[in-house]
Every structure is written in C-alpha cells, then in structure tokens.
Amino acid sequence: MTSARAEPPARRRLTARGALTRERIVRAAADLMHANGVAGTTMDQVIEASGTSKSQLYHYFDDKDALVTAVIKMQTARVMERQEPHLEQLSSLQGLRRWRDAVVSFVEERHGAHGCEIGSLASELADRSEPARILINATFRSWESYLAAGLRRMQDRGELDTEADVAELATGIMAAYQGGHLLSQAGRTAQPIALALDLAIRNVEALAPQRKSASGAAS
Amino acid sequence: MTSARAEPPARRRLTARGALTRERIVRAAADLMHANGVAGTTMDQVIEASGTSKSQLYHYFDDKDALVTAVIKMQTARVMERQEPHLEQLSSLQGLRRWRDAVVSFVEERHGAHGCEIGSLASELADRSEPARILINATFRSWESYLAAGLRRMQDRGELDTEADVAELATGIMAAYQGGHLLSQAGRTAQPIALALDLAIRNVEALAPQRKSASGAAS
DNA sequence: GATAATCTGGAATACTTAGTCTAGAGGACG
DNA sequence: CGTCCTCTAGACTAAGTATTCCAGATTATC
C-alpha cells in the first residue's frame, strides 16, 4: 500500500480554458469516429476538425487509446441524454410505443446512416480492447436497466404480468434495437428497426395480465 | 454498345493454381478482417498469413477494395453454408428452436467473441463504401428470405397463422439475431442472443393458429 | 517445343500515421 | 509582480502502409 493509485491516472488540474479545449477535441473525435470508425480516424483529422494542435491533443490524452476512452464516455452520455426523456417516465405500453416512434423517426431522418453510436463502437472495439469492451458493455447494461425500470413501472400499474422477467425483456428489446439499427444501416431504410421494435413490443403486449384492470372493460 | 462490359471487370483466365492462390489470399484476409476489422488489417498481414507475396496479392486484386469485396462474398458464402442446413428444412416451431439452439451453441463456444461475420462487416462498411453496403444488404435480404421460406412452410403445415407476414417476421428474427450477437460480443456471454432469439420465437408461437391441428391433442 | 500468357519474387516508392520534443505564451496564486 | 504550472505551437522522428515495378519462373495452347 505505498502510493498506489487505482484506476484513474489522477489527471492534473484543469483550467476552465483547458476543459473547454479538451471538450472540443473529444467532440470532434466522437463525430469523426462515429462517421469513419475508430481505426479510420487519424489524430491529424481530430486536430484539424477541433481546430487544435498536436501538442494540445497529446497534452490532454496520452495516446489514441485514451482519446477513444473519452469518446466512448461522451457517446454514452449523448445516447443516454437522448434516451432518458423517453425512458425516465416510461410506465405504460403507450409510453413504450412513443419511445419506439421516437427511435424510428430518428433513424428515418438519417435514412439509417451511421448506426447507433454505441453499437458501432461495440462492433469495432469489443474484441480488440478489453477496457473499451468493459465500458461499452456497462453502457448497454445501464441502458437496459432504464428500460427494465420502465417495464417494472408497467408491472406496478398492472400493464404487465408481474411474473415477467423485466431484465430479460429489456435485453430482448435492446437486441431488437441494435439489430434493427444495423439492418437499417445496411438497407438505408428505417423499416427493419421499426419491424424489430414492433416485434419486441408485441411481446410485451402479450404479457399483459388478463384484462381486469381498473378501467373495468369487459371482454 | 461498343465493347462495354457491365459490372465484372472481366477477370482474365485463372489457372487451377491461380484459383488456389487467390482462394488462399481471400481466406486469410477474411479471417484477419473478421478478427481485426477491415481497416485494422494490412495488406502485409494478408500476405504473411496467406504465405504469398506482394505481387501475387496485387496480381489477383487491383487494390484493397477489390480484396474486401471478395472477402464479403466469401463471408456470405460461409455464413450461408453454416445456416443452410438448419434453414433449408425448417418447417416447424421445433425446427426453429433447433436453429436457435445451434446459433446459441455457436456463440457460446466462442464466448461471444467475434460478432457475426456479416454483421461486423456491415457495421464497418455500410456507411463507408456503397458497393460494400449493397453486397452486405443483399446478404441480409437473402438470409432473411431463407428464414421467411421456412416460416411459409410452417404456415403450410398449419403451425403459423396464414395472415402473418413472414417477410416481416423474418426481418424481426434477423434483427434479434444481429442485435443479440452484438450484445453477446460486448458481454462475452451467449445470454443476450439466447434471450433475443427466445423473444423473437415466442412471437412466432403467439401467431400459431387456434389449436385445431391434426394431432388433436386436448388441452 | 515455341510462344505468349499467367503467375511469382521482392525491392523500391510515395505517403500516412502515431507519437516526441523543444520552446515559449498565458494564467493562477502567493 | 514573480514564480510555477497549465496550455499551445509546430517541427521532427520512426515506423507503417498501399501500391508500383521489373525481372524471372511456370504453365497453357497451338
């Protein structure tokens, strides 16, 4: 137990200006890597796109791997920010369908181009960098847990069988999302992700308790 | 209409030996690119892994893009060969479950490592090379059509509602496969793809006609 | 078996790329 | 207001990387 510091390399103090520069670099890198892949993005491109210099880049990041780590974290934050408003208050089938619609619209806008920010990173990095894989997997799990929390609220409201395993359902929905996204990317159309999510949601519908809800609609 | 040849650059005659060398190159490239990505694979690595030389590589392929095209075609053939035996005779829910089991076992063996051969290529290339995207999309569609044909046989045998849209179901199952594969890759466990396929198959089960089948089993 | 093709060996080229290094500007904080 | 740390500039290095090229071995085909 000498002076051993665990994981974080204890980044030195950051000036306000420094934080801004760092942010600009990561943002540019994230965009480039999403469009051209990690291996397809060069440090020089990041420098140019961010309007910084070599020494700045290497001042804030030891090497490309460190930059990639920061990019993964930023993309995680981005995706979560985009998803949170929909998932945070998810508590009904209708809410689930609204989420589906938002996702499909998002994919439709770009004609499927550029897959899911996290999904692309996962595909490229999962087998080639263990630290990256761990970060990305954590993002998936946390994303799923948001979904699962919503499903649990649906159980509480009597819209979903309490026997259903919400974690497993969430994984299934997540898979439909990622797979649909990939097929939409290859086909340049939102149809696959729309179908995939519909299929997944139909599963949730099928797990609705026998209608004896508060609304009292007779069969 | 002079001498215009359409797509294929009219590859010159190939000797038996030449065909073999070419094959060796593509096989090595396919393996490397599956493991390290297209951008992460160098021509020199391909040369070394295939035991060939620079002039051989460039004798058979104009450039890296041409090699990548050949790799996509080989991976398509590989995946289809692996899937065909299961999908060709698919005509029942049980057959569908057997397919699922085979897929899950396959993923389990490698602990999720290395995603689907086609899925990885799709993620890396779909946005960066239009010819590649088209090839890959065609593979997905053809793969789905195998699945759809099996579902249609299930309809014929009365195991699936004839109203069900088999093409859409097939796309949904394919998305579950791809998304499940990706999540399994990130998590290094077959659980996600197992759950995703189970979810998709449960959907097919739910579309079974009201039991009035020939077997006449009472409830 | 001549001859023209395919096929192979490997050096050479032109360019990229990640990462280093020296020098100095700018701000924080006593 | 001086001193130290953060921050920036940009040339430089060393190692790759795709691709070309010339020369020669091998094989098809007449």
PDB file of C-alpha atoms in Angstrom, chain B residues 24-201:
ATOM      1  CA  ARG B  24      -5.783 -18.753 -50.019  1.00  0.00           C
ATOM      2  CA  ILE B  25      -5.452 -14.982 -50.069  1.00  0.00           C
ATOM      3  CA  VAL B  26      -9.163 -14.344 -49.616  1.00  0.00           C
ATOM      4  CA  ARG B  27      -9.440 -16.883 -46.835  1.00  0.00           C
ATOM      5  CA  ALA B  28      -6.570 -15.305 -44.905  1.00  0.00           C
ATOM      6  CA  ALA B  29      -7.969 -11.829 -45.489  1.00  0.00           C
ATOM      7  CA  ALA B  30     -11.419 -12.895 -44.346  1.00  0.00           C
ATOM      8  CA  ASP B  31     -10.076 -14.325 -41.109  1.00  0.00           C
ATOM      9  CA  LEU B  32      -7.902 -11.315 -40.396  1.00  0.00           C
ATOM     10  CA  MET B  33     -10.612  -8.829 -41.186  1.00  0.00           C
ATOM     11  CA  HIS B  34     -13.095 -10.679 -39.054  1.00  0.00           C
ATOM     12  CA  ALA B  35     -10.689 -10.591 -36.139  1.00  0.00           C
ATOM     13  CA  ASN B  36      -9.150  -7.148 -36.588  1.00  0.00           C
ATOM     14  CA  GLY B  37     -11.572  -5.309 -38.811  1.00  0.00           C
ATOM     15  CA  VAL B  38     -11.063  -4.197 -42.391  1.00  0.00           C
ATOM     16  CA  ALA B  39      -9.212  -1.017 -41.523  1.00  0.00           C
ATOM     17  CA  GLY B  40      -7.242  -2.941 -38.943  1.00  0.00           C
ATOM     18  CA  THR B  41      -5.934  -5.423 -41.471  1.00  0.00           C
ATOM     19  CA  THR B  42      -2.954  -4.567 -43.641  1.00  0.00           C
ATOM     20  CA  MET B  43      -2.032  -5.990 -46.983  1.00  0.00           C
ATOM     21  CA  ASP B  44       1.262  -7.165 -45.489  1.00  0.00           C
ATOM     22  CA  GLN B  45      -0.596  -9.127 -42.845  1.00  0.00           C
ATOM     23  CA  VAL B  46      -2.671 -10.779 -45.537  1.00  0.00           C
ATOM     24  CA  ILE B  47       0.496 -11.662 -47.426  1.00  0.00           C
ATOM     25  CA  GLU B  48       2.115 -13.164 -44.390  1.00  0.00           C
ATOM     26  CA  ALA B  49      -0.962 -15.075 -43.238  1.00  0.00           C
ATOM     27  CA  SER B  50      -1.599 -16.491 -46.690  1.00  0.00           C
ATOM     28  CA  GLY B  51       2.034 -17.263 -47.367  1.00  0.00           C
ATOM     29  CA  THR B  52       2.011 -15.331 -50.607  1.00  0.00           C
ATOM     30  CA  SER B  53       3.837 -12.303 -51.928  1.00  0.00           C
ATOM     31  CA  LYS B  54       3.072  -8.724 -52.741  1.00  0.00           C
ATOM     32  CA  SER B  55       2.979  -9.337 -56.450  1.00  0.00           C
ATOM     33  CA  GLN B  56       0.597 -12.234 -56.029  1.00  0.00           C
ATOM     34  CA  LEU B  57      -1.811 -10.189 -53.984  1.00  0.00           C
ATOM     35  CA  TYR B  58      -1.824  -7.359 -56.482  1.00  0.00           C
ATOM     36  CA  HIS B  59      -1.968  -9.786 -59.354  1.00  0.00           C
ATOM     37  CA  TYR B  60      -5.347 -11.062 -58.202  1.00  0.00           C
ATOM     38  CA  PHE B  61      -6.735  -7.868 -56.720  1.00  0.00           C
ATOM     39  CA  ASP B  62      -6.450  -4.371 -58.085  1.00  0.00           C
ATOM     40  CA  ASP B  63      -6.458  -2.832 -54.623  1.00  0.00           C
ATOM     41  CA  LYS B  64      -7.651  -3.332 -51.098  1.00  0.00           C
ATOM     42  CA  ASP B  65     -11.232  -2.528 -52.029  1.00  0.00           C
ATOM     43  CA  ALA B  66     -11.282  -5.377 -54.508  1.00  0.00           C
ATOM     44  CA  LEU B  67      -9.965  -7.694 -51.839  1.00  0.00           C
ATOM     45  CA  VAL B  68     -12.637  -6.517 -49.419  1.00  0.00           C
ATOM     46  CA  THR B  69     -15.306  -7.246 -51.999  1.00  0.00           C
ATOM     47  CA  ALA B  70     -14.006 -10.787 -52.333  1.00  0.00           C
ATOM     48  CA  VAL B  71     -13.974 -11.124 -48.562  1.00  0.00           C
ATOM     49  CA  ILE B  72     -17.592 -10.040 -48.294  1.00  0.00           C
ATOM     50  CA  LYS B  73     -18.540 -12.662 -50.840  1.00  0.00           C
ATOM     51  CA  MET B  74     -16.613 -15.370 -49.045  1.00  0.00           C
ATOM     52  CA  GLN B  75     -18.115 -14.496 -45.674  1.00  0.00           C
ATOM     53  CA  THR B  76     -21.557 -14.518 -47.226  1.00  0.00           C
ATOM     54  CA  ALA B  77     -20.899 -17.994 -48.545  1.00  0.00           C
ATOM     55  CA  ARG B  78     -19.518 -19.143 -45.204  1.00  0.00           C
ATOM     56  CA  VAL B  79     -22.468 -17.886 -43.198  1.00  0.00           C
ATOM     57  CA  MET B  80     -24.961 -19.252 -45.649  1.00  0.00           C
ATOM     58  CA  GLU B  81     -23.269 -22.641 -45.618  1.00  0.00           C
ATOM     59  CA  ARG B  82     -23.458 -22.709 -41.865  1.00  0.00           C
ATOM     60  CA  GLN B  83     -27.098 -21.630 -41.787  1.00  0.00           C
ATOM     61  CA  GLU B  84     -28.469 -23.548 -44.757  1.00  0.00           C
ATOM     62  CA  PRO B  85     -28.616 -26.997 -43.202  1.00  0.00           C
ATOM     63  CA  HIS B  86     -30.813 -25.578 -40.456  1.00  0.00           C
ATOM     64  CA  LEU B  87     -32.937 -23.234 -42.503  1.00  0.00           C
ATOM     65  CA  GLU B  88     -33.393 -25.279 -45.649  1.00  0.00           C
ATOM     66  CA  GLN B  89     -35.606 -27.841 -43.996  1.00  0.00           C
ATOM     67  CA  LEU B  90     -37.132 -25.502 -41.462  1.00  0.00           C
ATOM     68  CA  SER B  91     -40.862 -26.134 -41.336  1.00  0.00           C
ATOM     69  CA  SER B  92     -41.889 -26.245 -37.699  1.00  0.00           C
ATOM     70  CA  LEU B  93     -41.597 -24.447 -34.415  1.00  0.00           C
ATOM     71  CA  GLN B  94     -39.387 -27.236 -33.257  1.00  0.00           C
ATOM     72  CA  GLY B  95     -37.107 -26.687 -36.205  1.00  0.00           C
ATOM     73  CA  LEU B  96     -36.962 -23.009 -35.378  1.00  0.00           C
ATOM     74  CA  ARG B  97     -35.965 -23.849 -31.834  1.00  0.00           C
ATOM     75  CA  ARG B  98     -33.303 -26.217 -33.084  1.00  0.00           C
ATOM     76  CA  TRP B  99     -31.913 -23.397 -35.189  1.00  0.00           C
ATOM     77  CA  ARG B 100     -31.895 -21.167 -32.126  1.00  0.00           C
ATOM     78  CA  ASP B 101     -30.051 -23.822 -30.156  1.00  0.00           C
ATOM     79  CA  ALA B 102     -27.435 -24.210 -32.868  1.00  0.00           C
ATOM     80  CA  VAL B 103     -26.879 -20.464 -33.003  1.00  0.00           C
ATOM     81  CA  VAL B 104     -26.634 -20.143 -29.243  1.00  0.00           C
ATOM     82  CA  SER B 105     -24.187 -23.047 -29.043  1.00  0.00           C
ATOM     83  CA  PHE B 106     -22.065 -21.448 -31.712  1.00  0.00           C
ATOM     84  CA  VAL B 107     -21.904 -18.184 -29.791  1.00  0.00           C
ATOM     85  CA  GLU B 108     -21.380 -19.985 -26.509  1.00  0.00           C
ATOM     86  CA  GLU B 109     -18.346 -21.819 -27.853  1.00  0.00           C
ATOM     87  CA  ARG B 110     -16.504 -18.574 -28.520  1.00  0.00           C
ATOM     88  CA  HIS B 111     -17.966 -16.747 -25.519  1.00  0.00           C
ATOM     89  CA  GLY B 112     -19.482 -14.233 -27.860  1.00  0.00           C
ATOM     90  CA  ALA B 113     -16.122 -13.202 -29.241  1.00  0.00           C
ATOM     91  CA  HIS B 114     -16.041 -12.031 -32.851  1.00  0.00           C
ATOM     92  CA  GLY B 115     -19.512 -10.938 -33.865  1.00  0.00           C
ATOM     93  CA  CYS B 116     -21.389 -12.243 -36.840  1.00  0.00           C
ATOM     94  CA  GLU B 117     -19.085 -12.224 -39.867  1.00  0.00           C
ATOM     95  CA  ILE B 118     -21.569 -10.232 -41.892  1.00  0.00           C
ATOM     96  CA  GLY B 119     -22.718  -8.056 -39.031  1.00  0.00           C
ATOM     97  CA  SER B 120     -19.185  -6.821 -38.340  1.00  0.00           C
ATOM     98  CA  LEU B 121     -18.626  -6.022 -41.977  1.00  0.00           C
ATOM     99  CA  ALA B 122     -21.972  -4.247 -42.110  1.00  0.00           C
ATOM    100  CA  SER B 123     -21.144  -2.062 -39.158  1.00  0.00           C
ATOM    101  CA  GLU B 124     -17.743  -1.087 -40.501  1.00  0.00           C
ATOM    102  CA  LEU B 125     -18.517  -0.711 -44.178  1.00  0.00           C
ATOM    103  CA  ALA B 126     -22.167   0.210 -44.643  1.00  0.00           C
ATOM    104  CA  ASP B 127     -21.535   3.927 -44.355  1.00  0.00           C
ATOM    105  CA  ARG B 128     -18.143   3.994 -45.969  1.00  0.00           C
ATOM    106  CA  SER B 129     -18.448   2.052 -49.198  1.00  0.00           C
ATOM    107  CA  GLU B 130     -21.632   1.988 -51.186  1.00  0.00           C
ATOM    108  CA  PRO B 131     -20.734  -1.134 -53.196  1.00  0.00           C
ATOM    109  CA  ALA B 132     -19.919  -2.950 -49.979  1.00  0.00           C
ATOM    110  CA  ARG B 133     -23.175  -1.790 -48.411  1.00  0.00           C
ATOM    111  CA  ILE B 134     -25.146  -3.122 -51.349  1.00  0.00           C
ATOM    112  CA  LEU B 135     -23.455  -6.502 -51.213  1.00  0.00           C
ATOM    113  CA  ILE B 136     -23.962  -6.800 -47.477  1.00  0.00           C
ATOM    114  CA  ASN B 137     -27.557  -5.724 -47.654  1.00  0.00           C
ATOM    115  CA  ALA B 138     -28.165  -8.346 -50.312  1.00  0.00           C
ATOM    116  CA  THR B 139     -26.743 -10.963 -47.974  1.00  0.00           C
ATOM    117  CA  PHE B 140     -29.069  -9.905 -45.194  1.00  0.00           C
ATOM    118  CA  ARG B 141     -32.053  -9.994 -47.504  1.00  0.00           C
ATOM    119  CA  SER B 142     -31.205 -13.389 -48.875  1.00  0.00           C
ATOM    120  CA  TRP B 143     -30.621 -14.710 -45.383  1.00  0.00           C
ATOM    121  CA  GLU B 144     -33.992 -13.370 -44.308  1.00  0.00           C
ATOM    122  CA  SER B 145     -35.653 -14.959 -47.302  1.00  0.00           C
ATOM    123  CA  TYR B 146     -34.393 -18.360 -46.191  1.00  0.00           C
ATOM    124  CA  LEU B 147     -35.978 -17.698 -42.826  1.00  0.00           C
ATOM    125  CA  ALA B 148     -39.156 -16.477 -44.487  1.00  0.00           C
ATOM    126  CA  ALA B 149     -39.361 -19.587 -46.645  1.00  0.00           C
ATOM    127  CA  GLY B 150     -39.200 -21.702 -43.512  1.00  0.00           C
ATOM    128  CA  LEU B 151     -41.956 -19.671 -41.897  1.00  0.00           C
ATOM    129  CA  ARG B 152     -44.044 -20.090 -45.012  1.00  0.00           C
ATOM    130  CA  ARG B 153     -43.635 -23.836 -44.739  1.00  0.00           C
ATOM    131  CA  MET B 154     -44.857 -23.524 -41.184  1.00  0.00           C
ATOM    132  CA  GLN B 155     -47.920 -21.762 -42.493  1.00  0.00           C
ATOM    133  CA  ASP B 156     -48.488 -24.581 -44.955  1.00  0.00           C
ATOM    134  CA  ARG B 157     -48.292 -27.091 -42.148  1.00  0.00           C
ATOM    135  CA  GLY B 158     -50.735 -25.105 -40.064  1.00  0.00           C
ATOM    136  CA  GLU B 159     -48.213 -24.113 -37.414  1.00  0.00           C
ATOM    137  CA  LEU B 160     -48.398 -20.430 -38.208  1.00  0.00           C
ATOM    138  CA  ASP B 161     -51.278 -18.104 -38.921  1.00  0.00           C
ATOM    139  CA  THR B 162     -51.563 -17.657 -42.676  1.00  0.00           C
ATOM    140  CA  GLU B 163     -52.281 -13.982 -42.071  1.00  0.00           C
ATOM    141  CA  ALA B 164     -48.818 -13.445 -40.606  1.00  0.00           C
ATOM    142  CA  ASP B 165     -46.374 -11.546 -42.784  1.00  0.00           C
ATOM    143  CA  VAL B 166     -43.480 -13.975 -42.982  1.00  0.00           C
ATOM    144  CA  ALA B 167     -41.101 -11.446 -44.527  1.00  0.00           C
ATOM    145  CA  GLU B 168     -41.619  -9.014 -41.659  1.00  0.00           C
ATOM    146  CA  LEU B 169     -41.284 -11.778 -39.121  1.00  0.00           C
ATOM    147  CA  ALA B 170     -38.048 -12.864 -40.764  1.00  0.00           C
ATOM    148  CA  THR B 171     -36.663  -9.323 -40.555  1.00  0.00           C
ATOM    149  CA  GLY B 172     -37.573  -9.217 -36.878  1.00  0.00           C
ATOM    150  CA  ILE B 173     -35.853 -12.517 -36.204  1.00  0.00           C
ATOM    151  CA  MET B 174     -32.806 -11.381 -38.146  1.00  0.00           C
ATOM    152  CA  ALA B 175     -32.644  -8.197 -36.076  1.00  0.00           C
ATOM    153  CA  ALA B 176     -32.852 -10.244 -32.889  1.00  0.00           C
ATOM    154  CA  TYR B 177     -30.021 -12.403 -34.196  1.00  0.00           C
ATOM    155  CA  GLN B 178     -27.784  -9.480 -35.097  1.00  0.00           C
ATOM    156  CA  GLY B 179     -28.549  -7.429 -32.020  1.00  0.00           C
ATOM    157  CA  GLY B 180     -28.224 -10.441 -29.772  1.00  0.00           C
ATOM    158  CA  HIS B 181     -24.904 -11.265 -31.364  1.00  0.00           C
ATOM    159  CA  LEU B 182     -23.626  -7.759 -30.733  1.00  0.00           C
ATOM    160  CA  LEU B 183     -24.725  -7.716 -27.102  1.00  0.00           C
ATOM    161  CA  SER B 184     -23.179 -11.145 -26.625  1.00  0.00           C
ATOM    162  CA  GLN B 185     -19.966  -9.852 -28.105  1.00  0.00           C
ATOM    163  CA  ALA B 186     -19.911  -6.942 -25.693  1.00  0.00           C
ATOM    164  CA  GLY B 187     -20.848  -9.081 -22.717  1.00  0.00           C
ATOM    165  CA  ARG B 188     -18.777 -12.134 -23.621  1.00  0.00           C
ATOM    166  CA  THR B 189     -21.717 -14.367 -22.869  1.00  0.00           C
ATOM    167  CA  ALA B 190     -24.314 -16.058 -25.027  1.00  0.00           C
ATOM    168  CA  GLN B 191     -27.166 -14.995 -22.790  1.00  0.00           C
ATOM    169  CA  PRO B 192     -28.273 -11.936 -24.764  1.00  0.00           C
ATOM    170  CA  ILE B 193     -28.567 -13.734 -28.091  1.00  0.00           C
ATOM    171  CA  ALA B 194     -30.362 -16.590 -26.386  1.00  0.00           C
ATOM    172  CA  LEU B 195     -32.863 -14.192 -24.835  1.00  0.00           C
ATOM    173  CA  ALA B 196     -33.285 -12.215 -28.027  1.00  0.00           C
ATOM    174  CA  LEU B 197     -33.998 -15.278 -30.126  1.00  0.00           C
ATOM    175  CA  ASP B 198     -36.336 -16.671 -27.489  1.00  0.00           C
ATOM    176  CA  LEU B 199     -38.257 -13.428 -27.542  1.00  0.00           C
ATOM    177  CA  ALA B 200     -38.497 -13.478 -31.322  1.00  0.00           C
ATOM    178  CA  ILE B 201     -39.569 -17.090 -31.409  1.00  0.00           C
TER     179      ILE B 201
END
